[in-house]
Amino acid sequence: MKTSALLLTLPISILANFSLPASADSTAGIILSTKCRGGYNVNIWQNHTSGELLYRATSPNGNLSLGKGTSQATEGVRVYKFQNGIYQYWVWDGTLDNPQSGTLEVYKNNRILMKQACKKS
């Protein structure tokens, strides 16, 4: 179990050191704030002028900041998707059973690396 957890956190911590420069400031408003298992805190922001979606995450493995996200409604739940090289970050805004919960998913080359349950904060 410890080995698999290390293998999942290593790519995330490496990516945190090479994150894209996307800033959330007074020109952006927060549209989703979640606290996820494993110490992951994820915020989704939207630029008021351009509409660009921004991803901000803090975790024990480091911080990650991404821009140019997309949003779509899937099975009645909104999902925000962000790309960083071969990694994809999906943040589900709620579930069909509970709109106050959600999920953080991390993919590498379209294969899931991590899935964490989240609660809106």
PDB file of C-alpha atoms in Angstrom:
ATOM      1  CA  MET A   1       0.000   0.000   0.000  1.00  0.00           C
ATOM      2  CA  LYS A   2       2.800   2.433   0.885  1.00  0.00           C
ATOM      3  CA  THR A   3       4.604   1.721  -2.397  1.00  0.00           C
ATOM      4  CA  SER A   4       1.501   2.405  -4.482  1.00  0.00           C
ATOM      5  CA  ALA A   5       0.832   5.635  -2.591  1.00  0.00           C
ATOM      6  CA  LEU A   6       4.401   6.761  -3.258  1.00  0.00           C
ATOM      7  CA  LEU A   7       4.072   5.935  -6.949  1.00  0.00           C
ATOM      8  CA  LEU A   8       0.896   8.016  -7.163  1.00  0.00           C
ATOM      9  CA  THR A   9       2.280  11.029  -5.327  1.00  0.00           C
ATOM     10  CA  LEU A  10       5.625  11.181  -7.115  1.00  0.00           C
ATOM     11  CA  PRO A  11       4.252  12.391 -10.492  1.00  0.00           C
ATOM     12  CA  ILE A  12       2.078  14.945  -8.711  1.00  0.00           C
ATOM     13  CA  SER A  13       4.958  16.308  -6.641  1.00  0.00           C
ATOM     14  CA  ILE A  14       7.182  16.475  -9.726  1.00  0.00           C
ATOM     15  CA  LEU A  15       4.469  18.315 -11.635  1.00  0.00           C
ATOM     16  CA  ALA A  16       4.004  20.755  -8.780  1.00  0.00           C
ATOM     17  CA  ASN A  17       7.546  21.973  -9.306  1.00  0.00           C
ATOM     18  CA  PHE A  18       6.966  22.523 -13.036  1.00  0.00           C
ATOM     19  CA  SER A  19       3.447  23.945 -12.942  1.00  0.00           C
ATOM     20  CA  LEU A  20       2.188  26.429 -15.470  1.00  0.00           C
ATOM     21  CA  PRO A  21       2.032  30.107 -14.498  1.00  0.00           C
ATOM     22  CA  ALA A  22      -1.685  30.851 -14.281  1.00  0.00           C
ATOM     23  CA  SER A  23      -2.785  33.410 -11.746  1.00  0.00           C
ATOM     24  CA  ALA A  24      -6.074  33.803  -9.932  1.00  0.00           C
ATOM     25  CA  ASP A  25      -6.497  37.377  -8.774  1.00  0.00           C
ATOM     26  CA  SER A  26      -9.176  40.052  -8.530  1.00  0.00           C
ATOM     27  CA  THR A  27     -10.042  39.450 -12.208  1.00  0.00           C
ATOM     28  CA  ALA A  28     -11.173  35.904 -11.372  1.00  0.00           C
ATOM     29  CA  GLY A  29     -13.918  34.549  -9.143  1.00  0.00           C
ATOM     30  CA  ILE A  30     -13.938  31.216  -7.378  1.00  0.00           C
ATOM     31  CA  ILE A  31     -16.593  28.848  -8.704  1.00  0.00           C
ATOM     32  CA  LEU A  32     -15.709  25.674  -6.782  1.00  0.00           C
ATOM     33  CA  SER A  33     -13.756  25.016  -3.591  1.00  0.00           C
ATOM     34  CA  THR A  34     -13.188  21.457  -2.367  1.00  0.00           C
ATOM     35  CA  LYS A  35     -11.296  19.623   0.341  1.00  0.00           C
ATOM     36  CA  CYS A  36     -10.327  16.124  -0.740  1.00  0.00           C
ATOM     37  CA  ARG A  37      -8.933  13.088   1.046  1.00  0.00           C
ATOM     38  CA  GLY A  38      -5.178  12.903   1.220  1.00  0.00           C
ATOM     39  CA  GLY A  39      -4.868  16.601   2.062  1.00  0.00           C
ATOM     40  CA  TYR A  40      -5.745  17.891  -1.406  1.00  0.00           C
ATOM     41  CA  ASN A  41      -7.468  21.286  -1.488  1.00  0.00           C
ATOM     42  CA  VAL A  42      -8.678  22.234  -4.955  1.00  0.00           C
ATOM     43  CA  ASN A  43     -10.158  25.523  -6.117  1.00  0.00           C
ATOM     44  CA  ILE A  44     -11.556  26.254  -9.555  1.00  0.00           C
ATOM     45  CA  TRP A  45     -11.570  29.910 -10.609  1.00  0.00           C
ATOM     46  CA  GLN A  46     -13.005  31.645 -13.663  1.00  0.00           C
ATOM     47  CA  ASN A  47     -11.559  34.799 -15.161  1.00  0.00           C
ATOM     48  CA  HIS A  48     -14.333  37.421 -15.334  1.00  0.00           C
ATOM     49  CA  THR A  49     -13.111  38.902 -18.625  1.00  0.00           C
ATOM     50  CA  SER A  50     -11.863  35.947 -20.658  1.00  0.00           C
ATOM     51  CA  GLY A  51     -13.899  33.149 -19.050  1.00  0.00           C
ATOM     52  CA  GLU A  52     -10.703  31.072 -18.689  1.00  0.00           C
ATOM     53  CA  LEU A  53     -10.930  28.329 -16.055  1.00  0.00           C
ATOM     54  CA  LEU A  54      -8.048  28.125 -13.582  1.00  0.00           C
ATOM     55  CA  TYR A  55      -7.069  25.193 -11.341  1.00  0.00           C
ATOM     56  CA  ARG A  56      -5.348  25.752  -7.993  1.00  0.00           C
ATOM     57  CA  ALA A  57      -4.440  22.816  -5.762  1.00  0.00           C
ATOM     58  CA  THR A  58      -2.471  22.497  -2.560  1.00  0.00           C
ATOM     59  CA  SER A  59      -1.406  19.172  -1.124  1.00  0.00           C
ATOM     60  CA  PRO A  60       1.257  17.593   1.063  1.00  0.00           C
ATOM     61  CA  ASN A  61       3.126  16.921  -2.210  1.00  0.00           C
ATOM     62  CA  GLY A  62       3.204  20.576  -3.293  1.00  0.00           C
ATOM     63  CA  ASN A  63       1.059  23.100  -5.105  1.00  0.00           C
ATOM     64  CA  LEU A  64      -0.205  23.022  -8.663  1.00  0.00           C
ATOM     65  CA  SER A  65      -1.558  25.888 -10.748  1.00  0.00           C
ATOM     66  CA  LEU A  66      -3.056  25.326 -14.201  1.00  0.00           C
ATOM     67  CA  GLY A  67      -5.024  27.375 -16.693  1.00  0.00           C
ATOM     68  CA  LYS A  68      -7.030  26.753 -19.869  1.00  0.00           C
ATOM     69  CA  GLY A  69      -9.479  24.323 -18.318  1.00  0.00           C
ATOM     70  CA  THR A  70     -12.729  23.099 -19.801  1.00  0.00           C
ATOM     71  CA  SER A  71     -16.100  22.460 -18.239  1.00  0.00           C
ATOM     72  CA  GLN A  72     -18.902  20.133 -19.261  1.00  0.00           C
ATOM     73  CA  ALA A  73     -22.040  18.628 -17.791  1.00  0.00           C
ATOM     74  CA  THR A  74     -21.791  14.836 -17.641  1.00  0.00           C
ATOM     75  CA  GLU A  75     -24.665  12.721 -16.331  1.00  0.00           C
ATOM     76  CA  GLY A  76     -26.110  15.739 -14.547  1.00  0.00           C
ATOM     77  CA  VAL A  77     -22.815  16.613 -12.815  1.00  0.00           C
ATOM     78  CA  ARG A  78     -20.319  19.287 -13.906  1.00  0.00           C
ATOM     79  CA  VAL A  79     -16.722  18.205 -14.472  1.00  0.00           C
ATOM     80  CA  TYR A  80     -13.765  20.573 -14.836  1.00  0.00           C
ATOM     81  CA  LYS A  81     -10.821  19.232 -16.842  1.00  0.00           C
ATOM     82  CA  PHE A  82      -7.256  20.520 -16.975  1.00  0.00           C
ATOM     83  CA  GLN A  83      -4.196  19.278 -18.849  1.00  0.00           C
ATOM     84  CA  ASN A  84      -0.516  19.472 -17.907  1.00  0.00           C
ATOM     85  CA  GLY A  85       1.599  17.551 -20.408  1.00  0.00           C
ATOM     86  CA  ILE A  86       0.626  13.882 -20.213  1.00  0.00           C
ATOM     87  CA  TYR A  87      -1.369  14.430 -17.004  1.00  0.00           C
ATOM     88  CA  GLN A  88      -5.060  15.306 -16.791  1.00  0.00           C
ATOM     89  CA  TYR A  89      -6.824  16.617 -13.697  1.00  0.00           C
ATOM     90  CA  TRP A  90     -10.591  16.196 -13.417  1.00  0.00           C
ATOM     91  CA  VAL A  91     -12.638  17.804 -10.667  1.00  0.00           C
ATOM     92  CA  TRP A  92     -16.238  16.614 -10.355  1.00  0.00           C
ATOM     93  CA  ASP A  93     -18.610  19.203  -8.874  1.00  0.00           C
ATOM     94  CA  GLY A  94     -20.921  16.958  -6.874  1.00  0.00           C
ATOM     95  CA  THR A  95     -22.216  13.460  -7.451  1.00  0.00           C
ATOM     96  CA  LEU A  96     -25.645  12.208  -8.467  1.00  0.00           C
ATOM     97  CA  ASP A  97     -26.231  11.118  -4.856  1.00  0.00           C
ATOM     98  CA  ASN A  98     -24.795  14.178  -3.106  1.00  0.00           C
ATOM     99  CA  PRO A  99     -24.338  17.628  -4.663  1.00  0.00           C
ATOM    100  CA  GLN A 100     -22.096  18.680  -1.716  1.00  0.00           C
ATOM    101  CA  SER A 101     -19.477  16.032  -2.492  1.00  0.00           C
ATOM    102  CA  GLY A 102     -17.260  15.505  -5.493  1.00  0.00           C
ATOM    103  CA  THR A 103     -14.182  13.743  -6.788  1.00  0.00           C
ATOM    104  CA  LEU A 104     -10.638  14.607  -7.804  1.00  0.00           C
ATOM    105  CA  GLU A 105      -9.199  12.321 -10.481  1.00  0.00           C
ATOM    106  CA  VAL A 106      -5.663  12.379 -11.878  1.00  0.00           C
ATOM    107  CA  TYR A 107      -4.834  10.629 -15.145  1.00  0.00           C
ATOM    108  CA  LYS A 108      -1.553   9.931 -16.915  1.00  0.00           C
ATOM    109  CA  ASN A 109      -1.891   9.221 -20.632  1.00  0.00           C
ATOM    110  CA  ASN A 110      -5.627   8.662 -20.102  1.00  0.00           C
ATOM    111  CA  ARG A 111      -5.038   6.028 -17.387  1.00  0.00           C
ATOM    112  CA  ILE A 112      -6.235   6.830 -13.885  1.00  0.00           C
ATOM    113  CA  LEU A 113      -3.504   7.314 -11.263  1.00  0.00           C
ATOM    114  CA  MET A 114      -5.524   8.654  -8.353  1.00  0.00           C
ATOM    115  CA  LYS A 115      -9.131   9.154  -7.295  1.00  0.00           C
ATOM    116  CA  GLN A 116      -9.991  11.052  -4.108  1.00  0.00           C
ATOM    117  CA  ALA A 117     -13.385  11.812  -2.566  1.00  0.00           C
ATOM    118  CA  CYS A 118     -13.993  15.519  -1.921  1.00  0.00           C
ATOM    119  CA  LYS A 119     -16.411  17.773  -0.057  1.00  0.00           C
ATOM    120  CA  LYS A 120     -17.310  21.285  -1.055  1.00  0.00           C
ATOM    121  CA  SER A 121     -15.951  23.863   1.341  1.00  0.00           C
TER     122      SER A 121
END
